Structures are given as C-alpha cells and as structure tokens.
Coordinates of C-alpha atoms in Angstrom, one line a residue:
Chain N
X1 CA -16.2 6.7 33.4
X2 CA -18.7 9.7 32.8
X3 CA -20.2 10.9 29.4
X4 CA -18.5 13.7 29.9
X5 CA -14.9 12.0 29.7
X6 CA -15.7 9.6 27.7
X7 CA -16.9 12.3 25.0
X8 CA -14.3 15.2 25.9
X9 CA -10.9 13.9 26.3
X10 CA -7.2 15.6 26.6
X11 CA -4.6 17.5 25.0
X12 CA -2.1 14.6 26.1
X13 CA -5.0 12.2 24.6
X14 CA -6.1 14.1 21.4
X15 CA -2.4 14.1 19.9
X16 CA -1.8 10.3 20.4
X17 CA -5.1 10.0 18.7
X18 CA -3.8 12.0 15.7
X19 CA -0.9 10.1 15.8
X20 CA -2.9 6.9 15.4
X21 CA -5.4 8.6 12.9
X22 CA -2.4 8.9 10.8
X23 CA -1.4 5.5 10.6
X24 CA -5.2 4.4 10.1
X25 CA -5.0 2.1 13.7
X26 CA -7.9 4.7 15.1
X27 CA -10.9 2.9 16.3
X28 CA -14.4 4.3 15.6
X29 CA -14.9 5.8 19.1
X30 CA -11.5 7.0 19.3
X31 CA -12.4 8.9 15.8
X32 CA -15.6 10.7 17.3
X33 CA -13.4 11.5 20.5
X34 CA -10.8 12.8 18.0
X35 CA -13.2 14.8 16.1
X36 CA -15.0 16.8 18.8
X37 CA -11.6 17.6 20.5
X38 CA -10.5 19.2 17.5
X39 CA -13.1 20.9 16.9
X40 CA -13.2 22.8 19.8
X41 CA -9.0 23.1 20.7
X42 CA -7.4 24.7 18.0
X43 CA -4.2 24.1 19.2
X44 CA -4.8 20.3 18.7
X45 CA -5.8 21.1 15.7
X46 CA -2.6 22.9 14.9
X47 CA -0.9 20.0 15.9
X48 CA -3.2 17.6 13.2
X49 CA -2.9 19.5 10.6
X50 CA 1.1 20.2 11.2
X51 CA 2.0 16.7 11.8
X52 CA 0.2 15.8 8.6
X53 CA 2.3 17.9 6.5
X54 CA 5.1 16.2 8.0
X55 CA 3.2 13.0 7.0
X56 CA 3.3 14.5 3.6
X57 CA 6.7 15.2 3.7
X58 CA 7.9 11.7 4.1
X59 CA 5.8 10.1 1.4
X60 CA 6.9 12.2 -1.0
X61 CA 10.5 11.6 -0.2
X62 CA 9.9 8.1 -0.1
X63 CA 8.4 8.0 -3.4
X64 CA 11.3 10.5 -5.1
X65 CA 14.1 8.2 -5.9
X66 CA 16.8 9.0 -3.1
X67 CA 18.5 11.6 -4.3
X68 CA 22.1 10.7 -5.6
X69 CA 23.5 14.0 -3.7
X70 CA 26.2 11.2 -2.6
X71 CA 29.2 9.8 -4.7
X72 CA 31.2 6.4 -4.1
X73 CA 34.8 7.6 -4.1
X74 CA 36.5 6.0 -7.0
X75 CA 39.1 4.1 -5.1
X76 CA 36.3 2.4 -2.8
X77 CA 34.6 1.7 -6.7
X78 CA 37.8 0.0 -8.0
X79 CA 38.7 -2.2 -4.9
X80 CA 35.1 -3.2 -4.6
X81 CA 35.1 -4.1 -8.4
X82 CA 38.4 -6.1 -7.5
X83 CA 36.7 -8.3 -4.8
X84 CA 33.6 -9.0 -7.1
X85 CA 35.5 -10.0 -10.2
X86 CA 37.8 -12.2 -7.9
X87 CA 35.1 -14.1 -6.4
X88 CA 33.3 -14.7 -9.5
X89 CA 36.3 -16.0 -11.3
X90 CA 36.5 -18.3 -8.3
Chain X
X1 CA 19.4 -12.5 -14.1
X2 CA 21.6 -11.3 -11.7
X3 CA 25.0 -10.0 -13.4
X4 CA 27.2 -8.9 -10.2
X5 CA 30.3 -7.7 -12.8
X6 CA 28.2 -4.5 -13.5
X7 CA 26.8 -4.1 -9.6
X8 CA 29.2 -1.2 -8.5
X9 CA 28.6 0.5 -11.4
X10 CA 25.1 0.7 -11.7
X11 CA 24.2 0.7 -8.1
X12 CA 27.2 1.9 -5.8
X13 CA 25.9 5.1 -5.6
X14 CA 22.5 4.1 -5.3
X15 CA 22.7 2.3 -2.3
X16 CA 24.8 4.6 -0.6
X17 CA 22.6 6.9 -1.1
X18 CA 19.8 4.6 0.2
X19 CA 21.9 3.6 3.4
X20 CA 23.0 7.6 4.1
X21 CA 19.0 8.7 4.1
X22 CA 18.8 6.6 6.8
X23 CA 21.7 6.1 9.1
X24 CA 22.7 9.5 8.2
X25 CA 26.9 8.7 8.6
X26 CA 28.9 9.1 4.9
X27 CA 31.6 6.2 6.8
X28 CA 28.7 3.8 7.7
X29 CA 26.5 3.7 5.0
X30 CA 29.4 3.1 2.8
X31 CA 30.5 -0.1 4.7
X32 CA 26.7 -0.8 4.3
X33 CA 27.0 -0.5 0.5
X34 CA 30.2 -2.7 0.6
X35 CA 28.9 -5.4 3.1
X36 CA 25.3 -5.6 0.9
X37 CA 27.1 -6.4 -2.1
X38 CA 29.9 -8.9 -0.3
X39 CA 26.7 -10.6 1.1
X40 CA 24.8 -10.5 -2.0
X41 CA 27.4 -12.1 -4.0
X42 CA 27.6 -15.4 -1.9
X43 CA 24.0 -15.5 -1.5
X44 CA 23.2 -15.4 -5.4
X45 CA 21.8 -18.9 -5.1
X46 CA 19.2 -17.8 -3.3
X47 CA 17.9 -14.9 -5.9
X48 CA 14.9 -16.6 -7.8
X49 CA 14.4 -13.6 -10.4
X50 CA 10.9 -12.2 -9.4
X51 CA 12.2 -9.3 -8.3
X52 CA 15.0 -6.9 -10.4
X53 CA 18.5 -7.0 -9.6
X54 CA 18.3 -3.9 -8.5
X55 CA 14.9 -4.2 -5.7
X56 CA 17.1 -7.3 -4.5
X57 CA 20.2 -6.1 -3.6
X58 CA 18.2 -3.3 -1.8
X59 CA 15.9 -5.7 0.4
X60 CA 19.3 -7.2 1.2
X61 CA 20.6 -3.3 2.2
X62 CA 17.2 -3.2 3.8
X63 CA 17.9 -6.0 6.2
X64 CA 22.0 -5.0 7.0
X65 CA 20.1 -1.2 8.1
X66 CA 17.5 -3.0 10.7
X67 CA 20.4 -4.7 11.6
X68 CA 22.3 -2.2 12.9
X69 CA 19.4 -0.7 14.3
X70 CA 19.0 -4.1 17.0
X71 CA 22.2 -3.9 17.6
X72 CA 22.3 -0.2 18.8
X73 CA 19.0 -0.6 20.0
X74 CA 20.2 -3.4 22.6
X75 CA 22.9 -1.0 23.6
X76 CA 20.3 1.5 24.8
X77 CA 18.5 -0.9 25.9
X78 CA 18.6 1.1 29.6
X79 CA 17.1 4.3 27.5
X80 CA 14.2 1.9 26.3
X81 CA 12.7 1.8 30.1
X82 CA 13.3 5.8 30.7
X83 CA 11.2 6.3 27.5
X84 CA 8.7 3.8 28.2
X85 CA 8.0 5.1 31.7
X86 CA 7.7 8.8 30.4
X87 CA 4.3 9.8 29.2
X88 CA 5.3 13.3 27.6
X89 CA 4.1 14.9 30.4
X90 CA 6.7 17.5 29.5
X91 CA 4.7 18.1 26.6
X92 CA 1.2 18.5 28.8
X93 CA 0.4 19.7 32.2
X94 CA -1.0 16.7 34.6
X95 CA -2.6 19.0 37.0
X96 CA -4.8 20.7 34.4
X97 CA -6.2 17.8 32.9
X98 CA -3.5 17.4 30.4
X99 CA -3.5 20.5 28.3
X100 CA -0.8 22.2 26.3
X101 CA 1.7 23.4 28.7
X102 CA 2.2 27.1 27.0
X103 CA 5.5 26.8 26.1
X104 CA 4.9 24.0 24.4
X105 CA 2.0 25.2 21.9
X106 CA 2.3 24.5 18.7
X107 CA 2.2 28.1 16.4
X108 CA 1.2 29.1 13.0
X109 CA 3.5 27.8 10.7
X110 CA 4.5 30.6 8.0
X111 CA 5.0 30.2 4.1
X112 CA 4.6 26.3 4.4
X113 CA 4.3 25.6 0.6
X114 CA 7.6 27.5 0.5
X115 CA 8.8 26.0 3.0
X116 CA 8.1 22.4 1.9
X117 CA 9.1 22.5 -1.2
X118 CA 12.9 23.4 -0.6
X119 CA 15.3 20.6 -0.6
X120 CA 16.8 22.3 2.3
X121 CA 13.7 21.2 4.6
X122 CA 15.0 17.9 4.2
X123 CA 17.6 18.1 5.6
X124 CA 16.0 20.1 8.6
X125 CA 14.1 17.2 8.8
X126 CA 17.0 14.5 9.1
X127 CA 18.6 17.1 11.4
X128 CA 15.9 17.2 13.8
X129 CA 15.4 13.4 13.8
X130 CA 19.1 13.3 14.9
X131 CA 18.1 15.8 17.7
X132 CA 15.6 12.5 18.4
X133 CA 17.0 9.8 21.5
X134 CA 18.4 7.5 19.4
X135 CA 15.6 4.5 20.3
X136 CA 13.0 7.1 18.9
X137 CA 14.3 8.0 15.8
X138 CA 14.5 4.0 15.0
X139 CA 11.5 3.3 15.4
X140 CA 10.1 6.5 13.6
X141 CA 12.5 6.0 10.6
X142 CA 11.5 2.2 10.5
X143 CA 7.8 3.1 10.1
X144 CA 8.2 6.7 8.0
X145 CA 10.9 6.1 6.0
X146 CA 11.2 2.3 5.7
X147 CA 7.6 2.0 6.0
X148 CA 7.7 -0.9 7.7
X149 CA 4.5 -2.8 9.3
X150 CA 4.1 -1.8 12.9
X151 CA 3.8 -5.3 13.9
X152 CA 7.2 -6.1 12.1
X153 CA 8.9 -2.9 13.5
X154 CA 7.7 -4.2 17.5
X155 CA 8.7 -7.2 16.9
X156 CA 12.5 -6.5 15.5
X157 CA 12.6 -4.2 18.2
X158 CA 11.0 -5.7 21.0
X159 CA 8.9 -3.6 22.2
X160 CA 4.5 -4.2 22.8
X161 CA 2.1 -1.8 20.9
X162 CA 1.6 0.8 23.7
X163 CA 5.2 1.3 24.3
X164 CA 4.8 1.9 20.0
X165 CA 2.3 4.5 20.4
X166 CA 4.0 5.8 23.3
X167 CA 7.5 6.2 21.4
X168 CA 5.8 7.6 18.2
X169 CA 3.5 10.4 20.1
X170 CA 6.6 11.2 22.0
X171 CA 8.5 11.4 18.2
X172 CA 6.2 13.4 16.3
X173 CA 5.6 15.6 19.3
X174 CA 9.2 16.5 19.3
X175 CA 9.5 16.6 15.9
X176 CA 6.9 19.2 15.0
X177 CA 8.2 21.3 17.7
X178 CA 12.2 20.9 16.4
X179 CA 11.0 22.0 12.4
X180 CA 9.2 24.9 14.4
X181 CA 12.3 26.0 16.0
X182 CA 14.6 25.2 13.1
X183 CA 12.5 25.8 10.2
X184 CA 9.3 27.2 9.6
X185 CA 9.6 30.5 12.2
X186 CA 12.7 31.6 12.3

C-alpha cells in the first residue's frame, strides 16, 4: 500500500472509523487516519460530530429512569396478582 | 429478600416500561412483563440477595428481550447474508474512491440543543430505528440501549466482528440520515 493510502483514506472508511472511535475499539493508526480525514472533509466531520450527539442521546436516556409514559391496565394487575398469590400459597 | 406479593405493584409498570423502550409493541412487552415475573417466581431459589429485588427481576426481563431477539433474528436469518454482503455502497460512490454520494451528505443540523432536549426526539428516534431492517436495529439496540459488550452481542447473535462493524456503520449511517429527514430539518 502507498503512503499516500495508507495516510489518506475514504469517506466509506472514515465513517466506520468514527463508528469504532465511538465505541473506543479504534486502534492508534486507525485514530491518525481518522484525524487527518476529518480534518480535511468536512462532511465527515459532519457525520462525527452528528453521530456523537446521537451517542449522547442514548446515554442520557439510558441513565434517565425509563419513563413510566406506560400503565399496566388494571385487569392484567389483578389477574397477575391472582397467579402470584396462588403460587406462593402453594 | 425477595417479597413477590408486592411485585406487580411496585414494578408492573416498571418493567413494561423497560420491555416497551425496546421492543417498542404495548401487546409484547406486556407478555414480557407477565412471563419475567411467572419465571421469576419459580426461579426464586436461585436469587442470592446481592443485587435488589428490583435490578433482579430486570436482568431476568433483560434475558426474556435477547430472547426474542434470537429468535426473530433466526427468522431473518436469509436478511443476515443480504446485509453482510452489502458494504453501504449506497451510502458512498465506488468509482470515486468512496466519497459521499451527494444525495447522501450529511447537512447542518438546525437548533440541535432544542432539538435534543424535547421528549419528542425520542420518539423520532425509536421511530427511525423501526425504519431500521430488523437484524440492524438488534444489534444497535443491544449495544446502545442494552449496552451490552460487543463480544456478548456477536456471540448471542452469531455473527464475527466485521460483520459487527459492518451492521453498526450501516445503522448509524442510516440513522443520522432518518433524524435528518424526520427531525432536525424539516
């Protein structure tokens, strides 16, 4: 492979990368490689820094306790209560 | 101390909840719900008390979701080697060295901080991940929403680690450009 790919890669290339920068499984090269890509495509760049607001997005509604928009109906409630109780009295 | 007479009440809604984020269907994640706590209650032997009642009866939740998952992943199983064989090249041109076709170019996002902090992107999110083929949007929930290891995620799905990258490159590419359409510009 020449310098010249080996230090310039692709689009295609340059988003997987991000993809793997955001799960922290990047190597050392591939980081460089990542690095001079985005600085010189600024749509990859678009794409980095959009996908880590996604990134964003999901931690902090992993870390918000799920909201309860949801209700059990009340019927499902009571029949479920009736199979615990009869199996513990068992 | 596990005390399964006060289960429904404290944690019915709970688990629903936890079940609908991610199989996103009222109906099934209420059988969910019903099966963890059927399951839990003969298995109560097997509860040794480090963690709460309540982190319990979820990892047992946890395991019914990736459950369903296989099982609907083995249906598509055909999908799986479709996917696999694709290399987004939809997204990027192969004859000019694997740029950005133009249509496909990501754009300025506007009022993001607006944007993110509405309850309603949510839900543009979980629609767009429905938009997903269903094999993607397992895996992706199984890493960003069950955050699951990736070795652990390959393994209950049976796939290597290149087909992983593969599948989440191909996810997030589509992703980003579904909240474009959807959300942020329109």
């Amino acid at each position: 492979m020449s310098l010249k790919r080996k230090i310039f890669i692709s689009c295609k290339d340059a988003t997987l990368l991000t993809c793997k920068k955001q799960e922290n499984a990047i190597s050392f090269k591939e980081r460089i490689q990542l690095k001079i890509h985005l600085f010189i495509c600024t749509v990859c760049a678009l794409f980095y820094k959009q996908t880590n607001l996604i990134h964003e997005q999901f931690t902090k509604m992993n870390n918000e306790s799920h909201s309860s928009s949801l209700h059990v109906d009340e019927t499902i409630k009571i029949n479920l209560q009736q199979i615990i109780d009869k199996e513990i009295e068992k | 101390m596990l005390n399964p007479k006060n289960w429904v009440a404290l944690y019915a809604d709970y688990l629903l909840n936890y079940a609908f984020f991610r199989v996103r269907d009222k109906v099934l994640a209420e059988d969910l719900m019903q099966e963890t706590f059927i399951s839990a209650l003969k298995s109560q032997h097997t509860y040794n008390g480090t963690a709460n009642e309540k982190t319990w009866l979820t990892a047992i939740l946890k395991n019914k979701i990736i459950d369903f998952y296989r099982s609907k992943l083995n249906k598509y199983s055909k999908l799986t080697d479709s996917i696999d064989n694709d290399t987004n090249n939809d997204f990027f041109n192969a004859d000019k060295n694997y740029h950005w076709f133009e249509s496909k170019q990501p754009h300025h996002w506007n009022n993001t901080d607006r944007a993110i902090e509405s309850d309603e992107f949510n839900n543009a999110l979980s629609n767009c991940m429905q938009k997903m083929p269903e094999k993607l949007a397992t895996v992706f929930s199984l890493k960003y929403i069950d955050e699951e290891a990736t070795e652990h995620i390959c393994k209950e799905v049976g796939i290597t680690s290149s087909n992983y990258w593969v599948m989440i490159h191909r996810a997030k590419l589509q992703l980003r450009e579904c909240l474009e359409k959807n959300w942020f510009n329109i």
